[in-house]
XYZ file of N, CA and C in Angstrom:
603
model
N -2.023 8.217 -52.531
C -3.420 7.856 -52.797
C -3.263 6.388 -53.388
N -4.170 5.477 -52.770
C -4.054 4.048 -53.116
C -4.804 3.946 -54.620
N -4.603 2.868 -55.197
C -4.859 2.629 -56.641
C -6.567 2.649 -56.764
N -7.300 2.239 -55.744
C -8.753 2.193 -55.985
C -9.224 3.614 -55.793
N -8.718 4.510 -54.918
C -9.080 5.933 -54.675
C -8.937 6.561 -55.914
N -7.691 6.378 -56.607
C -7.190 7.063 -57.846
C -8.250 6.677 -59.013
N -8.727 5.448 -58.946
C -9.754 5.104 -60.094
C -10.857 5.903 -59.623
N -11.434 5.980 -58.447
C -12.617 6.814 -58.240
C -12.479 8.193 -58.523
N -11.396 8.760 -58.150
C -11.152 10.089 -58.787
C -11.334 10.370 -60.265
N -10.803 9.381 -60.863
C -10.898 9.571 -62.457
C -12.314 9.333 -62.857
N -13.127 8.366 -62.245
C -14.582 8.274 -62.565
C -15.268 9.452 -62.299
N -15.097 9.949 -61.139
C -16.011 11.217 -60.843
C -15.486 12.372 -61.529
N -14.314 12.609 -62.049
C -13.831 13.543 -62.870
C -14.705 13.562 -64.311
N -14.620 12.168 -64.619
C -15.432 11.994 -66.118
C -16.964 12.261 -65.909
N -17.494 11.874 -64.701
C -18.971 12.118 -64.434
C -19.401 13.504 -64.144
N -18.513 14.486 -63.800
C -18.740 15.761 -63.168
C -19.525 16.466 -64.184
N -19.408 16.324 -65.476
C -20.247 17.049 -66.462
C -21.660 16.747 -66.430
N -22.074 15.684 -66.120
C -23.414 15.136 -66.115
C -23.865 14.718 -64.803
N -23.052 14.934 -63.695
C -23.489 14.282 -62.421
C -24.777 14.793 -61.858
N -25.174 16.061 -62.086
C -26.353 16.685 -61.605
C -27.640 16.032 -62.370
N -27.349 15.354 -63.544
C -28.604 14.794 -64.167
C -28.620 13.268 -63.434
N -27.599 12.799 -63.028
C -27.685 11.467 -62.390
C -28.067 11.522 -60.843
N -27.789 12.548 -60.410
C -28.098 12.837 -58.916
C -29.516 13.279 -58.531
N -30.384 12.225 -58.573
C -31.822 12.645 -58.515
C -32.483 11.972 -57.250
N -31.525 11.112 -56.366
C -31.947 10.414 -55.318
C -32.564 11.326 -54.199
N -31.736 12.457 -53.932
C -32.044 13.293 -52.924
C -32.765 14.522 -53.452
N -34.133 14.566 -53.027
C -34.913 15.716 -53.304
C -34.703 17.003 -52.715
N -35.008 18.183 -53.184
C -34.604 19.313 -52.427
C -35.226 19.422 -51.100
N -36.437 18.944 -50.972
C -37.066 19.127 -49.590
C -36.259 18.192 -48.514
N -35.719 17.072 -48.899
C -34.929 16.287 -48.126
C -33.589 16.910 -47.831
N -32.838 17.431 -48.885
C -31.669 18.185 -48.586
C -31.836 19.286 -47.534
N -33.082 20.037 -47.655
C -33.218 21.251 -46.711
C -33.438 20.533 -45.355
N -34.104 19.420 -45.184
C -34.341 18.864 -43.889
C -32.962 18.480 -43.166
N -32.196 17.717 -44.038
C -30.894 17.337 -43.489
C -30.080 18.314 -43.216
N -29.873 19.400 -43.958
C -28.943 20.343 -43.731
C -29.327 21.521 -42.753
N -30.635 21.574 -42.450
C -31.093 22.417 -41.442
C -30.524 22.075 -40.123
N -30.119 20.727 -39.996
C -29.444 20.192 -38.690
C -27.983 20.633 -38.469
N -27.359 21.147 -39.521
C -26.078 21.610 -39.445
C -25.854 22.914 -38.686
N -24.823 23.045 -37.798
C -24.654 24.414 -37.176
C -23.060 24.509 -36.950
N -22.683 25.807 -36.736
C -21.259 26.168 -36.228
C -20.469 26.020 -37.574
N -19.198 25.552 -37.228
C -18.109 25.227 -38.396
C -18.473 23.951 -39.026
N -18.726 23.923 -40.171
C -19.245 22.757 -40.821
C -18.291 22.202 -41.897
N -18.148 20.924 -41.790
C -17.281 20.159 -43.028
C -18.198 19.443 -43.636
N -18.138 19.448 -45.000
C -19.026 18.723 -45.925
C -18.079 18.005 -46.652
N -18.014 16.490 -46.345
C -17.146 15.484 -47.026
C -17.867 15.055 -48.345
N -17.208 15.048 -49.491
C -17.636 14.642 -50.630
C -18.666 15.737 -51.085
N -18.218 17.123 -51.122
C -19.278 18.132 -51.534
C -19.684 18.122 -52.967
N -19.027 17.278 -53.814
C -19.459 16.993 -55.321
C -19.660 18.279 -56.085
N -20.780 18.406 -56.661
C -21.015 19.672 -57.493
C -21.492 20.829 -56.589
N -21.632 20.543 -55.389
C -22.162 21.629 -54.464
C -23.646 21.687 -54.231
N -24.286 20.597 -54.643
C -25.803 20.885 -54.525
C -26.263 21.103 -53.187
N -25.521 20.650 -52.115
C -26.081 20.910 -50.894
C -25.784 22.393 -50.298
N -24.946 23.120 -50.941
C -24.386 24.455 -50.408
C -25.535 25.463 -50.252
N -26.523 25.618 -51.232
C -27.466 26.683 -50.942
C -28.395 26.479 -49.822
N -28.462 25.149 -49.215
C -29.294 24.679 -48.241
C -28.822 24.922 -46.821
N -27.706 25.229 -46.641
C -27.074 25.568 -45.346
C -27.812 26.850 -44.785
N -28.071 26.841 -43.501
C -28.810 27.990 -42.776
C -27.805 28.920 -42.229
N -28.437 30.059 -41.394
C -27.614 30.893 -40.847
C -26.947 30.512 -39.572
N -27.357 29.292 -39.218
C -26.820 28.572 -37.926
C -25.422 28.236 -38.276
N -24.943 28.191 -39.466
C -23.667 27.710 -39.853
C -22.711 28.939 -40.036
N -21.706 28.952 -39.266
C -20.809 30.118 -39.377
C -19.941 29.981 -40.757
N -19.560 28.939 -41.096
C -18.853 28.691 -42.393
C -18.767 27.207 -42.713
N -18.752 27.002 -44.123
C -18.770 25.654 -44.674
C -17.423 25.341 -45.309
N -16.826 24.173 -44.943
C -15.616 23.752 -45.636
C -16.079 22.617 -46.469
N -15.850 22.599 -47.788
C -16.260 21.398 -48.546
C -15.003 20.771 -49.214
N -14.994 19.465 -49.014
C -13.732 18.799 -49.693
C -14.387 17.766 -50.688
N -13.511 17.507 -51.770
C -14.011 16.450 -52.709
C -12.610 15.831 -53.240
N -12.580 14.599 -53.566
C -11.519 13.987 -54.370
C -11.347 14.393 -55.784
N -12.461 14.946 -56.378
C -12.494 15.205 -57.861
C -12.342 16.775 -58.022
N -11.307 16.978 -58.674
C -11.308 18.615 -59.174
C -12.193 18.977 -60.192
N -12.770 17.953 -61.068
C -14.004 18.193 -61.840
C -15.315 18.519 -61.211
N -15.474 17.890 -59.985
C -16.632 18.109 -59.192
C -16.503 19.516 -58.578
N -15.299 19.854 -58.004
C -15.095 21.050 -57.360
C -15.327 22.283 -58.180
N -14.963 21.996 -59.648
C -15.225 23.229 -60.490
C -16.537 23.611 -60.592
N -17.531 22.615 -60.460
C -18.894 22.840 -60.465
C -19.326 23.372 -59.251
N -18.776 23.002 -58.053
C -19.249 23.515 -56.785
C -18.849 24.846 -56.595
N -17.924 25.531 -57.293
C -17.401 26.900 -57.049
C -18.645 27.824 -57.358
N -19.455 27.392 -58.460
C -20.463 28.340 -58.816
C -21.511 28.287 -57.675
N -21.969 27.158 -57.241
C -22.848 26.986 -56.216
C -22.515 27.742 -54.707
N -21.138 27.791 -54.652
C -20.617 28.489 -53.369
C -21.192 29.849 -53.307
N -21.315 30.368 -54.345
C -21.753 31.840 -54.377
C -23.110 31.973 -53.965
N -24.066 30.884 -53.999
C -25.521 31.009 -53.550
C -25.539 30.751 -52.139
N -24.473 30.294 -51.424
C -24.597 29.756 -50.003
C -24.788 30.934 -49.038
N -25.443 30.840 -48.005
C -25.586 31.829 -47.065
C -24.448 31.871 -46.066
N -23.565 30.812 -45.904
C -22.413 30.946 -45.197
C -21.285 30.958 -46.041
N -20.158 31.521 -45.492
C -18.897 31.414 -46.243
C -18.350 30.031 -46.485
N -18.073 29.813 -47.687
C -17.658 28.529 -48.328
C -16.187 28.536 -48.769
N -15.399 27.421 -48.191
C -14.060 27.171 -48.820
C -14.064 25.709 -49.332
N -13.441 25.649 -50.596
C -13.518 24.340 -51.016
C -12.057 23.840 -51.217
N -11.877 22.510 -51.067
C -10.605 22.011 -51.052
C -10.502 20.549 -51.743
N -9.497 20.361 -52.660
C -9.376 18.850 -53.216
C -8.699 18.127 -52.092
N -9.320 17.077 -51.571
C -8.754 16.318 -50.532
C -9.440 14.874 -50.521
N -8.765 14.008 -50.016
C -9.240 12.543 -49.825
C -9.821 12.436 -48.385
N -11.153 11.971 -48.485
C -11.824 11.864 -47.098
C -11.126 10.901 -46.267
N -10.404 9.914 -46.750
C -9.533 8.896 -45.964
C -8.267 9.604 -45.311
N -7.896 10.685 -45.742
C -6.612 11.269 -45.263
C -6.721 12.802 -45.247
N -7.659 13.336 -44.330
C -7.954 14.881 -44.389
C -6.672 15.448 -43.708
N -6.612 16.818 -44.162
C -5.421 17.544 -43.564
C -5.831 18.684 -42.611
N -7.015 18.420 -41.803
C -7.441 19.105 -40.808
C -6.846 18.678 -39.393
N -6.691 19.554 -38.554
C -6.295 19.131 -37.128
C -7.496 18.434 -36.492
N -7.332 17.864 -35.428
C -8.234 16.950 -34.564
C -9.279 17.985 -34.135
N -10.469 17.702 -34.006
C -11.638 18.461 -33.330
C -11.841 19.865 -33.904
N -11.822 19.887 -35.322
C -11.795 21.216 -35.939
C -13.243 21.655 -36.402
N -14.142 20.814 -36.352
C -15.557 21.107 -36.884
C -16.700 20.802 -35.841
N -17.715 21.650 -35.835
C -19.006 21.396 -35.038
C -19.764 20.444 -35.613
N -19.970 20.387 -36.849
C -20.830 19.365 -37.613
C -20.007 18.907 -38.976
N -20.109 17.604 -39.124
C -19.513 16.988 -40.304
C -20.858 16.490 -41.141
N -20.870 16.729 -42.456
C -21.955 16.201 -43.189
C -21.381 15.465 -44.381
N -22.101 14.316 -44.837
C -21.770 13.664 -46.072
C -23.190 13.194 -46.507
N -23.516 13.524 -47.854
C -24.596 12.989 -48.506
C -24.238 12.108 -49.666
N -24.503 10.661 -49.517
C -24.189 9.850 -50.565
C -22.707 9.848 -51.058
N -21.851 9.604 -49.942
C -20.500 9.637 -50.257
C -19.758 8.340 -49.965
N -20.291 7.732 -48.925
C -19.563 6.457 -48.320
C -19.844 5.372 -49.306
N -20.610 5.551 -50.211
C -20.725 4.407 -51.272
C -19.576 4.458 -52.199
N -18.662 5.488 -52.009
C -17.619 5.669 -52.980
C -16.321 5.562 -52.420
N -16.185 5.817 -51.191
C -14.925 5.783 -50.566
C -14.369 4.514 -50.447
N -13.087 4.390 -50.952
C -12.554 2.850 -51.087
C -12.423 2.173 -49.849
N -12.198 2.897 -48.760
C -12.123 2.197 -47.292
C -13.017 3.091 -46.419
N -14.378 2.836 -46.439
C -15.358 3.736 -45.813
C -14.956 3.720 -44.296
N -14.434 2.654 -43.656
C -14.381 2.824 -42.162
C -13.209 3.614 -41.905
N -12.145 3.663 -42.817
C -11.054 4.637 -42.432
C -11.647 5.936 -42.661
N -12.363 6.372 -43.697
C -12.939 7.491 -43.893
C -13.943 8.077 -42.811
N -14.691 7.124 -42.222
C -15.450 7.484 -41.018
C -14.704 7.883 -39.798
N -13.575 7.093 -39.784
C -12.683 7.362 -38.483
C -12.062 8.812 -38.659
N -11.735 9.156 -39.902
C -11.375 10.499 -40.167
C -12.284 11.607 -39.719
N -13.550 11.343 -40.122
C -14.711 12.059 -39.737
C -14.765 12.428 -38.147
N -14.551 11.154 -37.443
C -14.616 11.204 -35.901
C -13.500 11.972 -35.556
N -12.275 11.812 -36.133
C -10.991 12.641 -35.668
C -11.335 14.066 -35.799
N -11.781 14.605 -36.962
C -11.901 16.158 -37.228
C -13.181 16.731 -36.576
N -14.101 15.982 -36.045
C -15.367 16.572 -35.430
C -15.045 16.705 -33.937
N -15.561 17.815 -33.324
C -15.364 18.256 -32.027
C -16.013 17.175 -31.184
N -15.632 16.756 -29.939
C -16.259 15.844 -29.126
C -17.596 16.031 -28.862
N -18.024 17.251 -28.699
C -19.498 17.493 -28.524
C -20.280 17.824 -29.948
N -19.692 17.503 -31.083
C -20.108 17.866 -32.365
C -21.257 16.827 -32.836
N -21.558 17.069 -34.093
C -22.563 16.088 -34.646
C -22.215 15.805 -36.047
N -22.456 14.525 -36.431
C -22.128 13.927 -37.737
C -23.491 13.459 -38.375
N -23.639 13.989 -39.517
C -24.959 13.940 -40.271
C -24.673 13.210 -41.640
N -25.137 11.925 -41.921
C -24.865 11.171 -43.019
C -26.226 10.831 -43.631
N -26.413 11.047 -45.097
C -27.504 10.647 -45.693
C -26.917 9.634 -46.906
N -27.079 8.416 -46.677
C -26.411 7.324 -47.434
C -27.429 6.357 -47.939
N -27.201 5.865 -49.125
C -27.870 4.625 -49.573
C -26.996 3.494 -49.245
N -27.817 2.481 -48.884
C -27.308 1.294 -48.177
C -27.719 -0.007 -48.860
N -27.203 -1.194 -48.538
C -27.600 -2.399 -49.035
C -28.864 -2.770 -48.540
N -29.912 -3.406 -49.282
C -31.242 -3.590 -48.757
C -31.015 -4.692 -47.646
N -32.031 -4.661 -46.788
C -32.045 -5.904 -45.741
C -33.005 -7.023 -46.343
N -33.645 -6.679 -47.489
C -34.502 -7.634 -48.028
C -33.513 -8.785 -48.620
N -33.555 -10.022 -48.366
C -32.581 -11.061 -48.699
C -32.530 -11.076 -50.217
N -33.557 -10.919 -50.865
C -33.657 -11.163 -52.360
C -32.890 -9.783 -53.055
N -33.436 -8.605 -52.689
C -33.072 -7.410 -53.301
C -31.589 -7.267 -52.839
N -31.163 -7.555 -51.612
C -29.808 -7.407 -51.168
C -28.847 -8.307 -52.139
N -29.168 -9.486 -52.353
C -28.421 -10.447 -53.092
C -28.426 -9.863 -54.610
N -29.442 -9.267 -55.214
C -29.367 -8.645 -56.499
C -28.437 -7.346 -56.478
N -28.437 -6.614 -55.473
C -27.470 -5.542 -55.289
C -26.029 -5.989 -55.216
N -25.784 -7.102 -54.567
C -24.435 -7.669 -54.584
C -23.956 -8.118 -55.999
N -24.901 -8.668 -56.502
C -24.489 -9.051 -58.021
C -24.218 -7.935 -59.001
N -24.950 -6.896 -58.852
C -24.889 -5.758 -59.703
C -23.814 -4.826 -59.385
N -23.387 -4.876 -58.017
C -22.276 -4.002 -57.629
C -21.068 -3.849 -58.420
N -20.456 -4.792 -58.754
C -19.237 -4.513 -59.699
C -19.556 -3.878 -61.123
N -20.769 -4.005 -61.536
C -20.995 -3.216 -62.683
C -21.373 -1.941 -62.427
N -21.994 -1.391 -61.388
C -22.296 -0.012 -60.953
C -20.878 0.677 -60.734
N -20.018 -0.087 -59.872
C -18.685 0.582 -59.505
C -17.874 0.866 -60.985
N -17.921 -0.060 -61.778
C -17.182 0.104 -63.052
C -17.691 1.242 -63.982
N -18.983 1.246 -64.078
C -19.544 2.174 -65.033
C -20.036 3.481 -64.539
N -20.473 3.542 -63.147
C -21.021 4.748 -62.559
C -20.187 5.192 -61.499
N -19.723 4.327 -60.672
C -18.769 4.916 -59.534
C -19.062 4.269 -58.230
N -20.379 4.519 -57.719
C -20.606 3.960 -56.260
C -20.829 2.562 -56.116
N -20.574 2.114 -54.996
C -20.974 0.844 -54.548
C -22.545 0.861 -54.111
N -23.355 -0.073 -54.497
C -24.695 -0.026 -54.263
C -24.920 -0.956 -53.003
N -24.038 -1.730 -52.471
C -24.322 -2.629 -51.342
C -23.513 -2.405 -50.115
N -23.190 -1.193 -49.854
C -22.434 -0.907 -48.623
C -23.441 -0.948 -47.370
N -22.835 -1.504 -46.272
C -23.617 -1.704 -45.066
C -23.068 -0.412 -44.087
N -23.561 0.834 -44.444
C -23.095 1.889 -43.898
C -23.436 2.026 -42.274
N -24.502 1.560 -42.040
C -24.955 1.686 -40.504
C -23.833 0.916 -39.777
N -23.689 -0.277 -40.223
C -22.568 -1.239 -39.476
C -21.271 -0.486 -39.588
N -20.742 0.091 -40.677
C -19.542 0.471 -40.779
C -19.288 1.877 -39.918
N -20.634 2.586 -39.670
C -20.509 3.721 -38.705
C -20.177 3.246 -37.356
N -20.785 2.162 -36.945
C -20.473 1.549 -35.621
C -19.045 1.094 -35.590
N -18.628 0.356 -36.658
C -17.253 -0.130 -36.634
C -16.250 0.835 -36.628
N -16.483 2.028 -37.007
C -15.557 3.241 -36.948
C -15.494 3.845 -35.646
N -16.449 3.470 -34.713
C -16.364 3.993 -33.360
C -17.320 5.219 -33.140
N -18.183 5.500 -34.235
C -19.046 6.555 -33.966
C -20.162 6.255 -33.074
N -20.848 7.139 -32.319
C -21.980 6.667 -31.503
C -23.309 7.191 -32.234
N -24.046 6.210 -32.664
C -25.353 6.623 -33.471
C -26.407 7.122 -32.431
N -26.803 8.281 -32.807
C -28.102 8.723 -32.136
C -29.307 8.475 -32.712
N -29.399 8.396 -33.948
C -30.692 7.842 -34.613
C -30.509 7.422 -35.976
N -31.258 6.593 -36.492
C -31.268 6.233 -37.978
C -32.672 6.253 -38.422
N -32.800 7.006 -39.505
C -34.260 7.230 -40.071
C -34.417 6.805 -41.647
N -35.179 5.939 -41.832
C -35.379 5.533 -43.298
C -36.106 6.618 -44.012
N -35.707 6.954 -45.253
C -36.156 8.033 -46.066
C -36.845 7.446 -47.332
N -38.131 7.468 -47.230
C -38.880 6.784 -48.363
C -38.727 5.415 -48.579
N -37.550 4.956 -48.769
C -37.234 3.449 -48.874
C -36.132 3.134 -47.725
N -36.028 1.890 -47.465
C -35.106 1.434 -46.592
C -33.722 1.469 -46.879
N -33.482 1.682 -48.314
C -32.042 1.751 -48.835
C -31.391 3.283 -48.751
N -32.263 4.136 -48.390
C -31.893 5.534 -48.274
C -31.913 5.932 -46.652
N -30.788 6.209 -45.968
C -30.949 6.347 -44.519
C -30.374 7.617 -44.000
N -30.917 8.358 -43.133
C -30.357 9.399 -42.498
C -29.737 8.833 -41.214
N -28.371 9.031 -40.953
C -27.783 8.555 -39.766
C -27.231 9.866 -39.126
N -27.617 9.984 -37.974
C -27.108 11.234 -37.205
C -26.175 10.466 -36.014
N -24.817 10.932 -35.858
C -23.978 10.289 -34.890
C -23.255 11.245 -34.127
N -22.545 10.861 -33.196
C -21.564 11.657 -32.444
C -20.212 11.023 -32.609
N -19.091 11.865 -32.398
C -17.874 11.412 -32.393
C -17.544 10.158 -31.362
């Protein structure tokens, strides 16, 4: 594990006790909308405290959740009991997954790639473990296209990383393309800094 990833792990372990209070960006109705698109064998990258788990539908055969932080996973275990699908949880780095190629029908991540130290490497791992005819669903906050707001986000980014954990100025749509994923659609969610990205491997 590289130094930056280890720092991220420690930050989220510390934050795991209060993370649900901080995680207000994704409303329940948006979670339901996003996760209703998952089907088959599902991988959730960055499962966190498991807030998505109760929203998976009967179309999902099983859900495998991974997270870098054991503190987050300890919270996710309780929510796993509320899920309709069978849930398995593993401590794992999104940049170095231990799954074989072409393992999952759907790969999901919500507000994760703001925290992965090498997001393109992590996205390439998603591409590797997703079946060729599978689906990749990402809900991510990104750097604003507004020149002034984007510059402010750049200035504030080192502080947010140090004290909270995530980068606020990631260009995730561009990173998805750079990782070789085929974008099917991008939808702005309420604001242009929160985007739903649906892609294929």
